[in-house]
mmCIF file of N, CA and C in Angstrom:
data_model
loop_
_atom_site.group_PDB
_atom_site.id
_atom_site.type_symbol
_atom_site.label_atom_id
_atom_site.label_comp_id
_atom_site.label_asym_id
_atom_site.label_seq_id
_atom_site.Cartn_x
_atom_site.Cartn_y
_atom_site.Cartn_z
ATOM 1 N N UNK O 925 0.819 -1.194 0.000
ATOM 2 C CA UNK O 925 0.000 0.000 0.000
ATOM 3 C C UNK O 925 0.862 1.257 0.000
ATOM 4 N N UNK O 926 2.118 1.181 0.659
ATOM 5 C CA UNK O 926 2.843 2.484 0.995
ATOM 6 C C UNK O 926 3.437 2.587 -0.608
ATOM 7 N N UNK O 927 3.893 2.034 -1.307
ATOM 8 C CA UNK O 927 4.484 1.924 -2.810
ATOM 9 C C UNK O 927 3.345 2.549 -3.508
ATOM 10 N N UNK O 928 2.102 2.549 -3.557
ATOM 11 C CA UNK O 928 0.741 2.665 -4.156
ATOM 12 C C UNK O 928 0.999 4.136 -4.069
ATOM 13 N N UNK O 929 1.173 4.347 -2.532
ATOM 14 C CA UNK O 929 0.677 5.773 -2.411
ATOM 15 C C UNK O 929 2.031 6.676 -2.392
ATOM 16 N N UNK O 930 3.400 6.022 -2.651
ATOM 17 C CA UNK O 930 4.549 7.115 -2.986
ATOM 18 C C UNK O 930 4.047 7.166 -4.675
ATOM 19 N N UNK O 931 3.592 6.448 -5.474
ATOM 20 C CA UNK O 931 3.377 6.286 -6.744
ATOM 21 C C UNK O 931 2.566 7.852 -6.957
ATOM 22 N N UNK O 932 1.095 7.744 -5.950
ATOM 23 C CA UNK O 932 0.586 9.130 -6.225
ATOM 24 C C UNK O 932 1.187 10.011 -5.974
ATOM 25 N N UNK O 933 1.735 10.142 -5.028
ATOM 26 C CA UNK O 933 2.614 11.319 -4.367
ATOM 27 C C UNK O 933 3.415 11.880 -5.824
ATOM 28 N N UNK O 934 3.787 11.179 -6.286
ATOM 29 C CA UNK O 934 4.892 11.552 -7.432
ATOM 30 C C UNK O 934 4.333 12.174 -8.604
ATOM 31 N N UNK O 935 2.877 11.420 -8.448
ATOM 32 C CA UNK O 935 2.068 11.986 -9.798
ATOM 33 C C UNK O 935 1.168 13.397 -9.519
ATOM 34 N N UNK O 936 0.971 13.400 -8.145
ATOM 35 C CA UNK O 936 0.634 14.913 -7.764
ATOM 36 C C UNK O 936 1.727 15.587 -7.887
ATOM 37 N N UNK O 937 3.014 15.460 -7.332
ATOM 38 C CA UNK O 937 4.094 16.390 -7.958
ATOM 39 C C UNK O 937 4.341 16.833 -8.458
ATOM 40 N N UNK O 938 4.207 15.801 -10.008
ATOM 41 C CA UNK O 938 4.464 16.031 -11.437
ATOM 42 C C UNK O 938 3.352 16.819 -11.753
ATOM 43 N N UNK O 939 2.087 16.606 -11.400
ATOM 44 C CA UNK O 939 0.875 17.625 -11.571
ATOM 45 C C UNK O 939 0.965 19.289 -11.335
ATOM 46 N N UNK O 940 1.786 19.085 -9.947
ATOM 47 C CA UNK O 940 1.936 20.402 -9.503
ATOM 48 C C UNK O 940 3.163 21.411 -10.255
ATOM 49 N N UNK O 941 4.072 20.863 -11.091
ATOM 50 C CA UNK O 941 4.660 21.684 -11.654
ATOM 51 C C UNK O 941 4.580 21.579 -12.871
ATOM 52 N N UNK O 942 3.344 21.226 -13.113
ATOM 53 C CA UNK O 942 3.059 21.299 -15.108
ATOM 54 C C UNK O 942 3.560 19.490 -16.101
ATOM 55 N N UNK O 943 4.092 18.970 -15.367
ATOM 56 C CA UNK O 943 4.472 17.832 -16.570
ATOM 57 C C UNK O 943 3.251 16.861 -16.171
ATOM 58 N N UNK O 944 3.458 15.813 -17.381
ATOM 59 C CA UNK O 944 2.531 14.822 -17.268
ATOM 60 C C UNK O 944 2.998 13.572 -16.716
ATOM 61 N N UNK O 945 2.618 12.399 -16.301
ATOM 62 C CA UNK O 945 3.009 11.620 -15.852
ATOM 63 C C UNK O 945 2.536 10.133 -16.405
ATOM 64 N N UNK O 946 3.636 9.360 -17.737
ATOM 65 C CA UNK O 946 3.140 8.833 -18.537
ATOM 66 C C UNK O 946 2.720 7.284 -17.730
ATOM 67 N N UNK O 947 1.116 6.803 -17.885
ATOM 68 C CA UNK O 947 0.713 6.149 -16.636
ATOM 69 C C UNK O 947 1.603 5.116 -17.691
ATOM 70 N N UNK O 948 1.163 5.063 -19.000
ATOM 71 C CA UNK O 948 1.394 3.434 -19.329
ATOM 72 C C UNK O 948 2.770 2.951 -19.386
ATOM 73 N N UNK O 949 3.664 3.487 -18.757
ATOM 74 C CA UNK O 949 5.296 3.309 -18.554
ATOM 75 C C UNK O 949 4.640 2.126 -17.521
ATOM 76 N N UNK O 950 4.267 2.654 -16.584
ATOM 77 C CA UNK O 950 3.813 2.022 -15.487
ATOM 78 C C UNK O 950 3.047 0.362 -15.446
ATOM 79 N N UNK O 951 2.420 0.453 -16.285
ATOM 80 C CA UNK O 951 1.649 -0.664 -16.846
ATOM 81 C C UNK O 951 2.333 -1.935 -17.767
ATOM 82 N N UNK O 952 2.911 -1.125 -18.380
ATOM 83 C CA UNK O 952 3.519 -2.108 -19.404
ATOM 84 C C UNK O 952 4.809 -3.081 -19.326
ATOM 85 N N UNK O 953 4.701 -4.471 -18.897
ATOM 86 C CA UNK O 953 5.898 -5.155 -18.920
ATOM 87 C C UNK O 953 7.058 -5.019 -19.682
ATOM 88 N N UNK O 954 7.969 -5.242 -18.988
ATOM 89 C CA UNK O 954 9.302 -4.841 -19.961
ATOM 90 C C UNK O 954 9.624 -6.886 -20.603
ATOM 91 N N UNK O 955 9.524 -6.622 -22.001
ATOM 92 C CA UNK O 955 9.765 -7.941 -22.782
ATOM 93 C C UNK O 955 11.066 -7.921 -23.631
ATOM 94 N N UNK O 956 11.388 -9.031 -23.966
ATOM 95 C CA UNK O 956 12.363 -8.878 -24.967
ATOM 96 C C UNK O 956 12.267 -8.794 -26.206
ATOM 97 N N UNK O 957 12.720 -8.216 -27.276
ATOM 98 C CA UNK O 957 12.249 -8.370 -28.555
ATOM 99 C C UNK O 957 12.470 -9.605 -29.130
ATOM 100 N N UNK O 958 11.735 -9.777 -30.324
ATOM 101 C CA UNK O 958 11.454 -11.458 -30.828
ATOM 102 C C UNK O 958 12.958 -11.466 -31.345
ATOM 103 N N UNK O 959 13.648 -10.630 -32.067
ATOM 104 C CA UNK O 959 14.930 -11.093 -32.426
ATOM 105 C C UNK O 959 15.723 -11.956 -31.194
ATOM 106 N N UNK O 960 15.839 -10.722 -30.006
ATOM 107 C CA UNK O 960 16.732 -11.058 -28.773
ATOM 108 C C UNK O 960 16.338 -12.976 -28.255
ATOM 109 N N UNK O 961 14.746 -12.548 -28.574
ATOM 110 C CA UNK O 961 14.128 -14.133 -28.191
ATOM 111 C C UNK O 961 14.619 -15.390 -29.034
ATOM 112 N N UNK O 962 15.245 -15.401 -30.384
ATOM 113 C CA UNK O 962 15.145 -16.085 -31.314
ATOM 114 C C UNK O 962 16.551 -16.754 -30.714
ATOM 115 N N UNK O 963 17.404 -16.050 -30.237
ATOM 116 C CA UNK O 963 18.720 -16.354 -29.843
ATOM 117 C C UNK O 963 19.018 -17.220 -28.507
ATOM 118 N N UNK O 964 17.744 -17.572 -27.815
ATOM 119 C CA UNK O 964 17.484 -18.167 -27.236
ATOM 120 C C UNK O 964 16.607 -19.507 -27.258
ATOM 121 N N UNK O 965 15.781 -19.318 -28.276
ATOM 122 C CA UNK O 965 14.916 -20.664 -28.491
ATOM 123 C C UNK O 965 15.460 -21.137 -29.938
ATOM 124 N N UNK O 966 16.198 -20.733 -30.921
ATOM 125 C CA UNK O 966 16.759 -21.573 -31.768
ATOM 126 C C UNK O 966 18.276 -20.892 -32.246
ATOM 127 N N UNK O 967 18.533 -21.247 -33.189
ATOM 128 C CA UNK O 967 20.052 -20.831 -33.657
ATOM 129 C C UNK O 967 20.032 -20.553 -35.434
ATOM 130 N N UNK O 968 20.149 -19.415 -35.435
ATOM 131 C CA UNK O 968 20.301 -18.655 -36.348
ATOM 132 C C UNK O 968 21.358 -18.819 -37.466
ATOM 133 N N UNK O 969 21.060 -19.143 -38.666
ATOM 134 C CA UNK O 969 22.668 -19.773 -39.268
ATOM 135 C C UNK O 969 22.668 -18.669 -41.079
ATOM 136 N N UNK O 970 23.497 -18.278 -40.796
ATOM 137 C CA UNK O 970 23.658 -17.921 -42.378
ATOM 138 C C UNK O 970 23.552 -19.198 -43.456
ATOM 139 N N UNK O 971 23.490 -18.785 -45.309
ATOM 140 C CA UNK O 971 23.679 -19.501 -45.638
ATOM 141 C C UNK O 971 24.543 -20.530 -46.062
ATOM 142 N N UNK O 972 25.968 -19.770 -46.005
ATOM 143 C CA UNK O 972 27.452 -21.281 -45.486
ATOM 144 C C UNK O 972 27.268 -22.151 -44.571
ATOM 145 N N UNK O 973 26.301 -21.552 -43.478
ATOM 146 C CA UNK O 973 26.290 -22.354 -42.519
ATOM 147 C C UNK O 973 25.308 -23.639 -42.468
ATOM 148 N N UNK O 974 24.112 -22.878 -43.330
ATOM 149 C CA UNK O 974 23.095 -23.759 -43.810
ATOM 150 C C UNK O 974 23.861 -24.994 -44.985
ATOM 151 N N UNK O 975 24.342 -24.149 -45.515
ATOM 152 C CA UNK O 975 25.293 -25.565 -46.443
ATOM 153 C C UNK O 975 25.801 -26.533 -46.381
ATOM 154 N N UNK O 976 27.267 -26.045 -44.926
ATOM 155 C CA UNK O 976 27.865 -26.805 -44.113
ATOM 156 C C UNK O 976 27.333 -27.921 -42.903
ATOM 157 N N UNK O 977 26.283 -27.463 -42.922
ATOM 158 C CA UNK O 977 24.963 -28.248 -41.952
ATOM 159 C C UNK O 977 24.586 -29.210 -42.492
ATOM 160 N N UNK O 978 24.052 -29.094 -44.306
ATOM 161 C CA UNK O 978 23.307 -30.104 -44.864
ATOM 162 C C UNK O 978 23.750 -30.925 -45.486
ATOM 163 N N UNK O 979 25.335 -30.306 -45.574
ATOM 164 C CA UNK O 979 26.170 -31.394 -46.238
ATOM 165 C C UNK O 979 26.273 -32.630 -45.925
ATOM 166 N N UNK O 980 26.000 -32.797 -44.626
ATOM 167 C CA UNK O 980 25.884 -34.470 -43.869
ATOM 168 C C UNK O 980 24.917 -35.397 -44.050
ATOM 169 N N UNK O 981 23.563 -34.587 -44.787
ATOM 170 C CA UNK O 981 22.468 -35.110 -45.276
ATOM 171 C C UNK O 981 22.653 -35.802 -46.407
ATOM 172 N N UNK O 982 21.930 -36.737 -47.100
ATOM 173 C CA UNK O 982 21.804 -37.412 -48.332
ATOM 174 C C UNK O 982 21.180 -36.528 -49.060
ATOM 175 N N UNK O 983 21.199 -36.366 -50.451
ATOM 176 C CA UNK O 983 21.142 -35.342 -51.516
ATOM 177 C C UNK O 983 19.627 -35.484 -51.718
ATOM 178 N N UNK O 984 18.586 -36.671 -51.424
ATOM 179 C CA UNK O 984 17.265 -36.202 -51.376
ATOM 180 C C UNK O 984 16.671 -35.467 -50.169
ATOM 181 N N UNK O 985 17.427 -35.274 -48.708
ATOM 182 C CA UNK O 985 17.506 -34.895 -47.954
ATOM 183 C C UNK O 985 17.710 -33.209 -47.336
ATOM 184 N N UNK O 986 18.218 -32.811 -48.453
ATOM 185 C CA UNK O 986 18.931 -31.794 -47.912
ATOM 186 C C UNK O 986 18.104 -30.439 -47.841
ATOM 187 N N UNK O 987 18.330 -29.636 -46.793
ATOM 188 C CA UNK O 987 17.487 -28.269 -47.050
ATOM 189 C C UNK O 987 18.005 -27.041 -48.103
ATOM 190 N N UNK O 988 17.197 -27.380 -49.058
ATOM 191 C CA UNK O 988 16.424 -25.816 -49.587
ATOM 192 C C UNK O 988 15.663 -24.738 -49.384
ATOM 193 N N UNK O 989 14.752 -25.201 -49.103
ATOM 194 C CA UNK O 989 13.707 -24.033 -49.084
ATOM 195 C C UNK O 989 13.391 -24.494 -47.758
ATOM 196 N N UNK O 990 12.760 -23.211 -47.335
ATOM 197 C CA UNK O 990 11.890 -23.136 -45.992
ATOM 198 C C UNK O 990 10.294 -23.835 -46.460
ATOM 199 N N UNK O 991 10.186 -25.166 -45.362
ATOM 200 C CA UNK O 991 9.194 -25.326 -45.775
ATOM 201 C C UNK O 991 7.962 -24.818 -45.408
ATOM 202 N N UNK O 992 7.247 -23.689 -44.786
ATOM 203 C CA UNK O 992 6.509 -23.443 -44.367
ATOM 204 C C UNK O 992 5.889 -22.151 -45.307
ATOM 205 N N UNK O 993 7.164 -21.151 -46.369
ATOM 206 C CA UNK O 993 6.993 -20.172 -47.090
ATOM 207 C C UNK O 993 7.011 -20.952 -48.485
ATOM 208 N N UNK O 994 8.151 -21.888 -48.448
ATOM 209 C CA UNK O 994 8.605 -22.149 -49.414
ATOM 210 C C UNK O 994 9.531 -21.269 -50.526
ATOM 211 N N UNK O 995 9.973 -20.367 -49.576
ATOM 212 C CA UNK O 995 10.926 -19.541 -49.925
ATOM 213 C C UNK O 995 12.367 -20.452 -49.796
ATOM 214 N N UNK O 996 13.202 -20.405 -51.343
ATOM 215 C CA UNK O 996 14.616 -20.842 -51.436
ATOM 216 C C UNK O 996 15.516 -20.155 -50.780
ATOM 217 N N UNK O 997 16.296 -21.074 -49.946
ATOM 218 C CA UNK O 997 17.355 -20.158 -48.886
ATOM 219 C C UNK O 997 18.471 -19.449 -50.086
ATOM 220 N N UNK O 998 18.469 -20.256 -51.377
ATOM 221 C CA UNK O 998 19.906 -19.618 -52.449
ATOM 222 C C UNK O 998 19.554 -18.090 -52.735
ATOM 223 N N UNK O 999 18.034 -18.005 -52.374
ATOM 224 C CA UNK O 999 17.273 -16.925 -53.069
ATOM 225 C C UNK O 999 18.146 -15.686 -51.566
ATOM 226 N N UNK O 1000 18.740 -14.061 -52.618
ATOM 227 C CA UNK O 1000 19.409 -13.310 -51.494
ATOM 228 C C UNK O 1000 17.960 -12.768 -50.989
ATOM 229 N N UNK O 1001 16.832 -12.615 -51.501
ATOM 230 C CA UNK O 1001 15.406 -12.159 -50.706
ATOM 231 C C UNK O 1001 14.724 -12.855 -49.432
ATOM 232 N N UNK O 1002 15.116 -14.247 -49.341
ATOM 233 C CA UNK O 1002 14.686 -14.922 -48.128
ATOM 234 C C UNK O 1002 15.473 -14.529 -46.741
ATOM 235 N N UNK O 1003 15.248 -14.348 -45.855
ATOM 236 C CA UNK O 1003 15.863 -14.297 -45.025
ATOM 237 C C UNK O 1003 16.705 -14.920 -44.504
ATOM 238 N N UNK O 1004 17.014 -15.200 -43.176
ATOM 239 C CA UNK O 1004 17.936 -16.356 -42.957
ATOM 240 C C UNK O 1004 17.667 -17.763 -42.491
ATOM 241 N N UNK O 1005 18.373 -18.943 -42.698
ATOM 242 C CA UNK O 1005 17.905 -20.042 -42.065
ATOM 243 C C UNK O 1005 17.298 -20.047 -40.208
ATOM 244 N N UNK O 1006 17.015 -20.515 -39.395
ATOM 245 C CA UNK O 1006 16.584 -20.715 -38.450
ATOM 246 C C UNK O 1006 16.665 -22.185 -38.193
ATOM 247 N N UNK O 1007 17.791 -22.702 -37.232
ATOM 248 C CA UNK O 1007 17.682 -24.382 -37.083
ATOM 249 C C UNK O 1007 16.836 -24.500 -35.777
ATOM 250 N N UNK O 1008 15.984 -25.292 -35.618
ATOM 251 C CA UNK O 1008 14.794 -25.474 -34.314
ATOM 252 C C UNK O 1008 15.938 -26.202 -33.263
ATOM 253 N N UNK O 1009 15.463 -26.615 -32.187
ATOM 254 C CA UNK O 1009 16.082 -27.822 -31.482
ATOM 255 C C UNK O 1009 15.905 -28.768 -31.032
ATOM 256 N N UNK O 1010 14.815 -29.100 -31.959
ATOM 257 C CA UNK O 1010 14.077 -30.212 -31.783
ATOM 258 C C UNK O 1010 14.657 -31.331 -32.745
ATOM 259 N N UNK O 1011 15.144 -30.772 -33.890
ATOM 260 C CA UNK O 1011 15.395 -32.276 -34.530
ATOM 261 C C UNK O 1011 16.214 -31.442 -35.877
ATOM 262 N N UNK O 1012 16.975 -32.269 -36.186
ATOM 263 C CA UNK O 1012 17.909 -31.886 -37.320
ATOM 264 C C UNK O 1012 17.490 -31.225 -38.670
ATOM 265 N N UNK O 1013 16.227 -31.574 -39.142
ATOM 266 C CA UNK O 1013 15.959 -31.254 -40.390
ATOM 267 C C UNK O 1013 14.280 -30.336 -40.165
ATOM 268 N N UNK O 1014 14.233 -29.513 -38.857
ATOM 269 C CA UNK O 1014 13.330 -28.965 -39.139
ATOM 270 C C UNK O 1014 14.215 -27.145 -38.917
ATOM 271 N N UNK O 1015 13.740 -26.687 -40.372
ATOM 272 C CA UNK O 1015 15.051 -25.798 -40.271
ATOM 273 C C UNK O 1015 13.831 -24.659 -41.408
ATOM 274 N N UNK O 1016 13.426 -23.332 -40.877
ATOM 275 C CA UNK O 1016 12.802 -22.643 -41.278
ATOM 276 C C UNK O 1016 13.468 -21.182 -41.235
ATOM 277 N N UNK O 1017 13.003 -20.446 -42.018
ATOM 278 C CA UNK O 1017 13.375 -18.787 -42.665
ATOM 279 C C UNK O 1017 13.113 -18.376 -41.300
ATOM 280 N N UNK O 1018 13.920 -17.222 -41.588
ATOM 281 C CA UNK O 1018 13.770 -16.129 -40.114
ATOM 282 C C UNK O 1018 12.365 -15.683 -39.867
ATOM 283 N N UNK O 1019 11.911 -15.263 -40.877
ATOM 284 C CA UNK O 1019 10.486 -14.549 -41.258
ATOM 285 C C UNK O 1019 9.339 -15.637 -40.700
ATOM 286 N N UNK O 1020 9.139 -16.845 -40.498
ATOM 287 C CA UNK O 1020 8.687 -17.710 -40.576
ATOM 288 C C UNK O 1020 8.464 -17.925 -39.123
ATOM 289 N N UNK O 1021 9.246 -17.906 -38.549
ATOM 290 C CA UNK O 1021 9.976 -18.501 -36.995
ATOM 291 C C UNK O 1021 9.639 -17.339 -36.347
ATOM 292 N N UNK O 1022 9.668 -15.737 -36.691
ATOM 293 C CA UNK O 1022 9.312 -14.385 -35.857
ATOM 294 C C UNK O 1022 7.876 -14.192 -36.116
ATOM 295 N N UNK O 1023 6.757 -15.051 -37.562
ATOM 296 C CA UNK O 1023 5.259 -14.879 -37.485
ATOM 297 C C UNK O 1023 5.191 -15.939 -36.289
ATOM 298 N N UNK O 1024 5.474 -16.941 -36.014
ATOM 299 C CA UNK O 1024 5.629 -17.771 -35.155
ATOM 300 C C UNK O 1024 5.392 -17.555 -33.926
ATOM 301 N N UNK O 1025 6.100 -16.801 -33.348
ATOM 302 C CA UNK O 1025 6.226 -16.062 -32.340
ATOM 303 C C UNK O 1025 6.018 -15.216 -32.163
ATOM 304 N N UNK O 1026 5.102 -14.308 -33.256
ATOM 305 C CA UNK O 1026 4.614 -13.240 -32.902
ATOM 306 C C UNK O 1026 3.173 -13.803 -32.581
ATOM 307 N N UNK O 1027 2.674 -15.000 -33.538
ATOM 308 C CA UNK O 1027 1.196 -15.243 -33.564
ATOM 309 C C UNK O 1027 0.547 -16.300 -31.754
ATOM 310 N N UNK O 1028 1.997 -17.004 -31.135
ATOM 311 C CA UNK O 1028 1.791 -17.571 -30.048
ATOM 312 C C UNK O 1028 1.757 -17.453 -29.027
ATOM 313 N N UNK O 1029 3.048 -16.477 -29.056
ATOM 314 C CA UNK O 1029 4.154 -15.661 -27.133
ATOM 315 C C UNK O 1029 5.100 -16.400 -27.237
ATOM 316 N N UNK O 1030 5.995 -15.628 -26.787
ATOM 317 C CA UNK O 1030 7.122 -16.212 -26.904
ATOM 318 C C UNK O 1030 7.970 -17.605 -25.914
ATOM 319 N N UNK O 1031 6.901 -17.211 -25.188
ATOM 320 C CA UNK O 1031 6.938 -18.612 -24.407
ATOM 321 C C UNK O 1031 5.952 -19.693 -24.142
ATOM 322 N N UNK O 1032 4.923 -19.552 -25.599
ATOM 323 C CA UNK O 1032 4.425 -21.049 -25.821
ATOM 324 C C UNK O 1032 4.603 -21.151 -27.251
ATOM 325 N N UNK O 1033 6.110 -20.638 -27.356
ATOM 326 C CA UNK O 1033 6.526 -21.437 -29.574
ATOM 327 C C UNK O 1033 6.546 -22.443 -29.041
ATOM 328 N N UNK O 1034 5.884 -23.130 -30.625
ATOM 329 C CA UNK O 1034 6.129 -24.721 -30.541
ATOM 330 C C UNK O 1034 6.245 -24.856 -32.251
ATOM 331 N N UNK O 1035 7.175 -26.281 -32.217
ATOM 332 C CA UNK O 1035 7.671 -26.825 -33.367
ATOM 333 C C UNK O 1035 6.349 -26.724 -34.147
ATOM 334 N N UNK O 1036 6.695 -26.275 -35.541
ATOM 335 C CA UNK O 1036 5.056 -26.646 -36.713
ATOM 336 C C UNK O 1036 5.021 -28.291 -36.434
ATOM 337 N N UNK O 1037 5.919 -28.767 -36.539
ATOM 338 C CA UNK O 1037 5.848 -30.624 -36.946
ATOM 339 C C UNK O 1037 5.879 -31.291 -36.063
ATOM 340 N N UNK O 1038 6.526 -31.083 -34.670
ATOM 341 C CA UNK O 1038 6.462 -32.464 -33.750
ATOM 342 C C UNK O 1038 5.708 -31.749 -32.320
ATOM 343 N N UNK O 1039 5.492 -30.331 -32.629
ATOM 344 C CA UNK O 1039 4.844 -29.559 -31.280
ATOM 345 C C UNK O 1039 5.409 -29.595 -30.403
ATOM 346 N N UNK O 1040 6.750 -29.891 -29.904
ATOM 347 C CA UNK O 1040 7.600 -29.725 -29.007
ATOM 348 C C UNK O 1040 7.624 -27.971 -28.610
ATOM 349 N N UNK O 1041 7.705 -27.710 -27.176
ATOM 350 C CA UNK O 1041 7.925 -26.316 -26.701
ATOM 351 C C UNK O 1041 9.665 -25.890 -27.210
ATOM 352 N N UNK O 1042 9.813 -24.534 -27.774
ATOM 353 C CA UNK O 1042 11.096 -24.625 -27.846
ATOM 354 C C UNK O 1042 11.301 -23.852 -26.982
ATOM 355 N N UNK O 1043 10.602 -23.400 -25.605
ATOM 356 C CA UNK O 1043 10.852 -22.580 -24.607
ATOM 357 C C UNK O 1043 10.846 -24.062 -23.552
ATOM 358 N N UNK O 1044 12.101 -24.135 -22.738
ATOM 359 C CA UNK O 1044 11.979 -24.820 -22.270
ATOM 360 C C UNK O 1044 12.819 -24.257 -20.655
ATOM 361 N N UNK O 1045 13.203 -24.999 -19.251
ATOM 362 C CA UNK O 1045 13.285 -24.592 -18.267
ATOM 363 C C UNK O 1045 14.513 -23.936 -18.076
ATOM 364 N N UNK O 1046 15.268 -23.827 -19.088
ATOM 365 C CA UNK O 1046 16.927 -23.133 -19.044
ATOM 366 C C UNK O 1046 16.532 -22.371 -19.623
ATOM 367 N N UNK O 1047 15.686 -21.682 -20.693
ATOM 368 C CA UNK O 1047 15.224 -20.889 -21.486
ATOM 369 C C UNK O 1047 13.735 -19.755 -21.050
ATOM 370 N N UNK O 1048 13.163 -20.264 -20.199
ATOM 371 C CA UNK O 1048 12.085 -19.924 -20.241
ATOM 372 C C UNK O 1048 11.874 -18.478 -19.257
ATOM 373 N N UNK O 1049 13.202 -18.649 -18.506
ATOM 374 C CA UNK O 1049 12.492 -16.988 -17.479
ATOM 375 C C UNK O 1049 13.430 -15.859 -18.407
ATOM 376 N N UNK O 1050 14.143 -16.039 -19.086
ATOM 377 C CA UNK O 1050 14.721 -14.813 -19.894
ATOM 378 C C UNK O 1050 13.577 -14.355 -20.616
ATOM 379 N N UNK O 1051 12.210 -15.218 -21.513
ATOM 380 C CA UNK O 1051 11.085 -14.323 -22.030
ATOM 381 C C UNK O 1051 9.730 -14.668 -21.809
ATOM 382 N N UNK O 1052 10.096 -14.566 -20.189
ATOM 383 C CA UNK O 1052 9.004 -13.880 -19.582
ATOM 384 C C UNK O 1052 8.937 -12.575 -19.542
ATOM 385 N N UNK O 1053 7.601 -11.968 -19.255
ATOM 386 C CA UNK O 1053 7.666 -10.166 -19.230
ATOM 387 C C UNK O 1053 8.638 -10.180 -17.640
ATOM 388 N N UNK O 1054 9.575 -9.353 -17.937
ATOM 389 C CA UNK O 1054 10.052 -8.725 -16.501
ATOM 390 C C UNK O 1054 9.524 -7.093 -15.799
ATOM 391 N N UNK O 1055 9.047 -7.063 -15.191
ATOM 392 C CA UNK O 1055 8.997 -5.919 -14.190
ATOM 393 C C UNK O 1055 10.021 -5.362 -13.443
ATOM 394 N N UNK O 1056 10.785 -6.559 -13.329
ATOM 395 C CA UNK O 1056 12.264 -5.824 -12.730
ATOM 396 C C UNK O 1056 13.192 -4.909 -13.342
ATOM 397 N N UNK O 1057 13.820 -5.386 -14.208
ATOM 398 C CA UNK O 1057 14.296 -5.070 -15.050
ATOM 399 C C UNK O 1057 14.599 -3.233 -15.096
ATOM 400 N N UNK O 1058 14.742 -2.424 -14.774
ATOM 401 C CA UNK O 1058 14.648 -1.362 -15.123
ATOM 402 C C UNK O 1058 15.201 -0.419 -16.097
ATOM 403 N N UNK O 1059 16.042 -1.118 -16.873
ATOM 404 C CA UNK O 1059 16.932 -0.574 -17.936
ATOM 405 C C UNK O 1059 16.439 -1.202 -19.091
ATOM 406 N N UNK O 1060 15.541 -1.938 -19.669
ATOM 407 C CA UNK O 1060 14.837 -3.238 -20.113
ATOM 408 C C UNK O 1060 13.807 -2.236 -20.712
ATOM 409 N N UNK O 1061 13.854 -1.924 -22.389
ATOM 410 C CA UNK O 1061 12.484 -1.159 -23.046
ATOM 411 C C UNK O 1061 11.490 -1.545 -22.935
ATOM 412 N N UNK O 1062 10.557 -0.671 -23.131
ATOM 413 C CA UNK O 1062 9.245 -0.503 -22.700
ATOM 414 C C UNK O 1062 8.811 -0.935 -24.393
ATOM 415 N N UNK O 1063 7.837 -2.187 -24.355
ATOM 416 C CA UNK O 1063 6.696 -2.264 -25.388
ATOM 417 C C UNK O 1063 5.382 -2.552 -25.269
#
């Protein structure tokens, strides 16, 4: 209750010498952005890396295209590969993996194909919303 009411105190203050006092700072969890998130629930690979990856595959095997756009990784317009960590050959465009996670939260992505969480218990309190955080942008 005493936190409640230094909160007003501050906003009558700010009242009393003309500024405003922006409430929804106040309101709004501090999150991480989906990029920062991506670096945590999968691994991000250029396309050498995508190459050097699939080279171990058999030649009917190997990744091309993202299968979910069907955008060609050779193509310089696709974005970048995205390897999951769920299983070797489920390997999708950047673009693909951030509708993903924009359309679920970032802490219930799950694989398109085997539904595995890729937020898991070593992973999972970095994207949660923090309140603590105080240096941590506001969205």
């Amino acid at each position: 209750m005493t936190s409640d009411r230094a909160v007003r105190h501050v906003q009558q203050r700010l009242r009393a010498v003309g500024l405003g006092f922006p409430e929804y700072n106040w309101l709004a969890p501090r999150t991480i952005t989906t990029e920062e998130a991506l670096a945590h629930l999968a691994t991000v690979m250029d396309r050498t890396q995508l190459a050097d990856y699939s080279s171990d595959l058999p030649e009917e095997e190997k990744i091309t295209a993202c299968p979910c756009c069907m955008e060609d990784f050779s193509d310089p317009d696709t974005t970048d590969p995205v390897k999951l960590p769920c299983s070797k050959r489920h390997v999708l465009c950047f673009s693909c993996v951030e509708n993903i996670c924009k359309t679920s939260g970032l802490t219930k992505v799950r694989c398109p194909w085997c539904s595995i969480y890729l937020a898991n218990n070593t992973n999972s309190h970095v994207l949660q919303p923090n309140y603590l955080a105080l240096t941590a942008p506001f969205h």
